[in-house]
Amino acid sequence: MKVSLIIAAYNQRTALTKLFQGLSRQKDWPEEILIADDGSTDGTQEIIEDWRRTVAVPVRHHWQPNNGFGKLAILNKTVAAATGDYLIFTDGDCVPHPRFIADHRALAERGYWVQGRRCFVREEFVEDFVPGRTPVWLWALRGRISRPNKSLRLPWPVIFRDQEQRGIIGCNMAFWRDDILAVNGFDEAYAGRGMGADSDLGSRVYNLGRQRKFVYGRALVYHLDHRIMPRPHFKENKARLDEVIRSGKTWSERGVDRYLKVSGLVK
């Protein structure tokens, strides 16, 4: 099984540095790493280039000009370019546990997609959080990490097999690539950040007949907390998602298919 790790990013140079520190400590590696960049202008490309030279797997930077919220478009372009059988998604402000890739690889099973969990490094402590040096269990006890039950890798995973809406988050999820192509990827009709697109993708894969592995104690990420972005399109996004759930829709009209034969996306 060939694994592609897809990292969504936008002007997160400092956080990406910590994410790359976390990736450098992996016990297992994906076969390729792809950064889906919605037009960063903060030096993100230089950070990626510096890190690329230190790792043995291909690292590709997919970039598009920022013309407002374009995260879903760049994710679809990156999915189209991915060569893995299995796609793991995270965000540029999330640091992976050293066994993040190994855990996701072990959890992969046909007929399922995987939803991992996240804890939160509180914003005032983000600068001091150093992957490999910060004692996570101690920070959790001291309240520097919230959702402490999601911060520690357990001796065995706790897995719920379901088709529920609760807990769908795009910063820690994994799908078989052919399942994503079967529903035509992310629906670019969703506007703005927050509620909508990740739940939509999970729901359409449910409607395809797949279930979810909702996992605690494995495949952990440490979210570097920050100010919550406004969600001005919450109402219309929720209405769109509700209709997907009600109708059993699987296919996105504005999805990945238009990028599958496009080349020249990689910087």
Short mmCIF file of C-alpha atoms in Angstrom, two decimals:
data_model
loop_
_atom_site.label_atom_id
_atom_site.label_comp_id
_atom_site.label_asym_id
_atom_site.label_seq_id
_atom_site.Cartn_x
_atom_site.Cartn_y
_atom_site.Cartn_z
CA MET A 1 0.00 0.00 0.00
CA LYS A 2 1.45 3.34 -1.08
CA VAL A 3 0.62 6.23 1.27
CA SER A 4 0.46 9.92 0.35
CA LEU A 5 0.43 12.50 3.14
CA ILE A 6 -1.41 15.70 2.14
CA ILE A 7 -0.85 18.85 4.23
CA ALA A 8 -3.17 21.82 3.75
CA ALA A 9 -1.37 25.12 4.39
CA TYR A 10 -1.74 28.86 4.07
CA ASN A 11 0.73 31.38 5.59
CA GLN A 12 1.71 29.04 8.43
CA ARG A 13 5.49 29.19 8.21
CA THR A 14 6.12 28.94 11.97
CA ALA A 15 3.61 26.14 12.50
CA LEU A 16 4.91 24.23 9.47
CA THR A 17 8.39 24.29 10.97
CA LYS A 18 7.03 22.46 14.02
CA LEU A 19 4.99 20.10 11.84
CA PHE A 20 8.12 19.19 9.88
CA GLN A 21 9.97 18.59 13.14
CA GLY A 22 7.20 16.15 14.04
CA LEU A 23 7.36 14.45 10.66
CA SER A 24 11.12 14.06 10.95
CA ARG A 25 10.57 11.86 14.00
CA GLN A 26 8.21 9.40 12.30
CA LYS A 27 8.76 5.69 12.91
CA ASP A 28 7.28 5.05 9.47
CA TRP A 29 7.19 7.29 6.42
CA PRO A 30 4.65 7.88 3.69
CA GLU A 31 5.82 7.20 0.17
CA GLU A 32 5.27 10.89 -0.70
CA ILE A 33 4.44 14.17 1.04
CA LEU A 34 2.37 16.82 -0.72
CA ILE A 35 1.74 20.35 0.57
CA ALA A 36 -1.53 21.86 -0.69
CA ASP A 37 -0.80 25.58 -0.41
CA ASP A 38 -3.55 28.15 -1.01
CA GLY A 39 -1.19 30.98 -2.00
CA SER A 40 1.16 31.46 0.95
CA THR A 41 3.35 34.58 0.77
CA ASP A 42 5.14 34.33 4.13
CA GLY A 43 8.19 32.30 3.14
CA THR A 44 6.45 28.94 3.33
CA GLN A 45 8.15 27.84 0.10
CA GLU A 46 11.61 28.41 1.59
CA ILE A 47 10.70 26.35 4.67
CA ILE A 48 9.53 23.52 2.45
CA GLU A 49 12.66 23.67 0.28
CA ASP A 50 14.96 23.58 3.31
CA TRP A 51 13.13 20.59 4.78
CA ARG A 52 12.84 18.76 1.46
CA ARG A 53 16.62 18.45 1.31
CA THR A 54 16.71 16.58 4.64
CA VAL A 55 14.26 13.75 3.87
CA ALA A 56 14.46 10.68 1.67
CA VAL A 57 10.89 10.67 0.31
CA PRO A 58 9.51 12.98 -2.42
CA VAL A 59 8.13 16.28 -1.08
CA ARG A 60 6.04 18.27 -3.56
CA HIS A 61 4.74 21.78 -3.05
CA HIS A 62 1.42 22.43 -4.83
CA TRP A 63 0.69 26.16 -4.86
CA GLN A 64 -1.98 28.40 -6.33
CA PRO A 65 -2.46 32.20 -6.11
CA ASN A 66 -4.69 33.22 -3.23
CA ASN A 67 -7.92 34.71 -4.54
CA GLY A 68 -9.99 34.36 -1.40
CA PHE A 69 -10.77 31.00 0.18
CA GLY A 70 -9.36 28.40 -2.20
CA LYS A 71 -8.42 25.58 0.15
CA LEU A 72 -10.81 23.07 -1.44
CA ALA A 73 -9.51 23.76 -4.94
CA ILE A 74 -5.87 23.26 -3.98
CA LEU A 75 -6.79 20.12 -2.04
CA ASN A 76 -8.53 18.73 -5.13
CA LYS A 77 -5.54 19.63 -7.31
CA THR A 78 -3.26 17.86 -4.86
CA VAL A 79 -5.48 14.78 -4.67
CA ALA A 80 -5.40 14.67 -8.48
CA ALA A 81 -1.59 14.70 -8.42
CA ALA A 82 -1.20 12.17 -5.57
CA THR A 83 0.16 8.77 -6.54
CA GLY A 84 -0.69 6.90 -3.33
CA ASP A 85 -3.40 4.29 -2.91
CA TYR A 86 -4.20 5.78 0.50
CA LEU A 87 -4.36 9.48 1.34
CA ILE A 88 -3.79 10.88 4.83
CA PHE A 89 -4.86 14.49 5.39
CA THR A 90 -3.66 16.95 8.00
CA ASP A 91 -3.33 20.73 8.35
CA GLY A 92 -0.28 22.97 8.48
CA ASP A 93 -0.95 23.86 12.13
CA CYS A 94 -0.94 20.27 13.41
CA VAL A 95 2.10 18.38 14.72
CA PRO A 96 1.92 14.60 14.21
CA HIS A 97 2.75 12.05 16.88
CA PRO A 98 5.89 10.02 15.99
CA ARG A 99 3.67 7.05 15.12
CA PHE A 100 1.11 9.08 13.18
CA ILE A 101 1.89 7.56 9.78
CA ALA A 102 2.49 4.05 11.17
CA ASP A 103 -0.84 4.17 13.01
CA HIS A 104 -2.77 5.35 9.98
CA ARG A 105 -1.13 2.67 7.85
CA ALA A 106 -2.14 0.01 10.38
CA LEU A 107 -5.72 1.34 10.57
CA ALA A 108 -6.28 1.32 6.80
CA GLU A 109 -8.95 -1.17 5.78
CA ARG A 110 -11.02 -1.47 2.64
CA GLY A 111 -14.61 -0.36 3.18
CA TYR A 112 -13.62 2.26 5.77
CA TRP A 113 -12.19 5.72 6.07
CA VAL A 114 -10.39 6.77 9.25
CA GLN A 115 -11.05 9.72 11.55
CA GLY A 116 -8.24 10.42 14.01
CA ARG A 117 -8.48 12.85 16.90
CA ARG A 118 -6.66 16.03 17.93
CA CYS A 119 -5.77 17.76 21.15
CA PHE A 120 -4.95 21.46 21.42
CA VAL A 121 -1.69 23.09 22.45
CA ARG A 122 -3.01 26.29 24.07
CA GLU A 123 -2.14 29.39 22.08
CA GLU A 124 -0.02 30.99 24.81
CA PHE A 125 2.23 27.88 24.91
CA VAL A 126 2.55 27.19 21.18
CA GLU A 127 5.93 28.93 20.86
CA ASP A 128 7.40 26.71 23.60
CA PHE A 129 6.05 23.46 22.14
CA VAL A 130 8.98 21.55 20.62
CA PRO A 131 8.28 18.15 19.03
CA GLY A 132 10.49 15.50 20.59
CA ARG A 133 11.38 17.63 23.61
CA THR A 134 8.08 18.75 25.10
CA PRO A 135 6.75 16.21 27.66
CA VAL A 136 3.19 15.89 26.36
CA TRP A 137 1.84 14.02 29.40
CA LEU A 138 3.20 16.69 31.76
CA TRP A 139 1.82 19.54 29.63
CA ALA A 140 -1.56 17.80 29.64
CA LEU A 141 -1.47 17.55 33.45
CA ARG A 142 -0.56 21.24 33.74
CA GLY A 143 -3.34 22.35 31.41
CA ARG A 144 -1.05 23.53 28.63
CA ILE A 145 -2.72 20.99 26.35
CA SER A 146 -6.50 20.84 26.30
CA ARG A 147 -8.49 17.68 25.50
CA PRO A 148 -5.81 15.67 27.36
CA ASN A 149 -7.62 12.37 26.73
CA LYS A 150 -6.78 12.87 23.04
CA SER A 151 -3.11 13.70 23.61
CA LEU A 152 -1.70 10.31 24.63
CA ARG A 153 -1.16 7.21 22.53
CA LEU A 154 -2.82 4.25 24.27
CA PRO A 155 -1.49 0.68 24.49
CA TRP A 156 -4.31 -0.28 22.12
CA PRO A 157 -6.65 1.77 19.92
CA VAL A 158 -10.27 2.45 20.83
CA ILE A 159 -12.22 2.17 17.57
CA PHE A 160 -15.87 2.94 16.86
CA ARG A 161 -17.16 1.80 13.48
CA ASP A 162 -19.99 4.09 12.44
CA GLN A 163 -21.49 6.53 9.96
CA GLU A 164 -21.91 9.43 12.37
CA GLN A 165 -21.44 13.16 11.81
CA ARG A 166 -19.91 13.84 15.21
CA GLY A 167 -16.20 14.56 15.19
CA ILE A 168 -15.50 14.84 11.46
CA ILE A 169 -12.39 17.03 11.21
CA GLY A 170 -10.21 17.53 8.17
CA CYS A 171 -6.93 17.87 10.07
CA ASN A 172 -6.71 14.13 10.78
CA MET A 173 -8.51 11.90 8.33
CA ALA A 174 -7.57 9.23 5.79
CA PHE A 175 -9.30 7.75 2.74
CA TRP A 176 -8.60 5.30 -0.03
CA ARG A 177 -7.86 7.44 -3.07
CA ASP A 178 -10.31 5.53 -5.26
CA ASP A 179 -13.10 6.27 -2.75
CA ILE A 180 -12.31 9.98 -2.97
CA LEU A 181 -12.32 9.83 -6.77
CA ALA A 182 -15.62 7.92 -6.69
CA VAL A 183 -17.29 10.90 -4.95
CA ASN A 184 -15.30 13.47 -6.97
CA GLY A 185 -13.25 14.83 -4.08
CA PHE A 186 -13.95 17.95 -2.08
CA ASP A 187 -17.00 20.01 -3.06
CA GLU A 188 -15.70 23.46 -3.99
CA ALA A 189 -19.20 24.91 -3.69
CA TYR A 190 -18.61 25.29 0.05
CA ALA A 191 -17.62 28.85 0.91
CA GLY A 192 -15.16 29.89 3.59
CA ARG A 193 -13.58 28.11 6.52
CA GLY A 194 -15.23 26.03 9.19
CA MET A 195 -18.38 23.96 9.02
CA GLY A 196 -19.04 22.07 5.83
CA ALA A 197 -16.52 20.65 3.38
CA ASP A 198 -14.83 18.00 5.54
CA SER A 199 -18.16 16.71 6.84
CA ASP A 200 -19.47 16.78 3.28
CA LEU A 201 -16.64 14.59 2.01
CA GLY A 202 -17.07 12.12 4.86
CA SER A 203 -20.84 12.05 4.32
CA ARG A 204 -20.60 11.40 0.59
CA VAL A 205 -18.17 8.55 1.25
CA TYR A 206 -20.72 7.23 3.78
CA ASN A 207 -23.35 7.48 1.03
CA LEU A 208 -21.04 5.44 -1.19
CA GLY A 209 -21.53 2.61 1.33
CA ARG A 210 -18.37 3.02 3.39
CA GLN A 211 -18.11 3.25 7.17
CA ARG A 212 -15.77 5.23 9.40
CA LYS A 213 -13.24 4.07 11.93
CA PHE A 214 -13.51 6.72 14.65
CA VAL A 215 -10.26 6.24 16.55
CA TYR A 216 -8.96 7.24 19.97
CA GLY A 217 -5.43 6.54 21.21
CA ARG A 218 -3.81 6.19 17.77
CA ALA A 219 -2.88 8.49 14.86
CA LEU A 220 -2.67 11.58 17.10
CA VAL A 221 -2.06 15.19 16.13
CA TYR A 222 -1.29 18.17 18.36
CA HIS A 223 -3.14 21.21 17.04
CA LEU A 224 -1.26 24.48 17.58
CA ASP A 225 -4.08 26.67 18.81
CA HIS A 226 -4.77 30.10 17.31
CA ARG A 227 -7.49 32.67 17.01
CA ILE A 228 -10.70 31.19 15.59
CA MET A 229 -11.37 32.41 12.08
CA PRO A 230 -14.81 33.90 11.32
CA ARG A 231 -17.38 31.65 9.62
CA PRO A 232 -19.69 34.03 7.77
CA HIS A 233 -21.04 31.27 5.50
CA PHE A 234 -21.99 28.86 8.27
CA LYS A 235 -25.74 28.90 7.54
CA GLU A 236 -25.54 28.17 3.82
CA ASN A 237 -22.77 25.59 4.30
CA LYS A 238 -24.85 23.75 6.88
CA ALA A 239 -27.87 23.79 4.57
CA ARG A 240 -25.75 22.28 1.79
CA LEU A 241 -24.44 19.57 4.12
CA ASP A 242 -27.93 18.80 5.43
CA GLU A 243 -29.10 18.24 1.86
CA VAL A 244 -26.21 15.85 1.16
CA ILE A 245 -27.16 13.82 4.23
CA ARG A 246 -30.89 13.90 3.38
CA SER A 247 -30.50 13.02 -0.29
CA GLY A 248 -27.77 10.37 -0.10
CA LYS A 249 -25.77 12.31 -2.69
CA THR A 250 -22.31 10.94 -3.54
CA TRP A 251 -21.00 13.05 -6.46
CA SER A 252 -19.69 16.60 -6.22
CA GLU A 253 -20.37 18.70 -9.32
CA ARG A 254 -17.40 20.96 -8.51
CA GLY A 255 -14.74 18.47 -7.60
CA VAL A 256 -11.47 16.80 -8.46
CA ASP A 257 -12.34 15.49 -11.92
CA ARG A 258 -11.39 18.70 -13.73
CA TYR A 259 -7.82 18.52 -12.40
CA LEU A 260 -7.04 14.89 -13.14
CA LYS A 261 -5.44 15.63 -16.50
CA VAL A 262 -3.93 18.99 -15.58
CA SER A 263 -0.15 19.22 -15.27
CA GLY A 264 2.22 21.96 -14.16
CA LEU A 265 0.78 22.33 -10.64
CA VAL A 266 3.99 21.76 -8.72
CA LYS A 267 6.30 24.58 -7.71
#
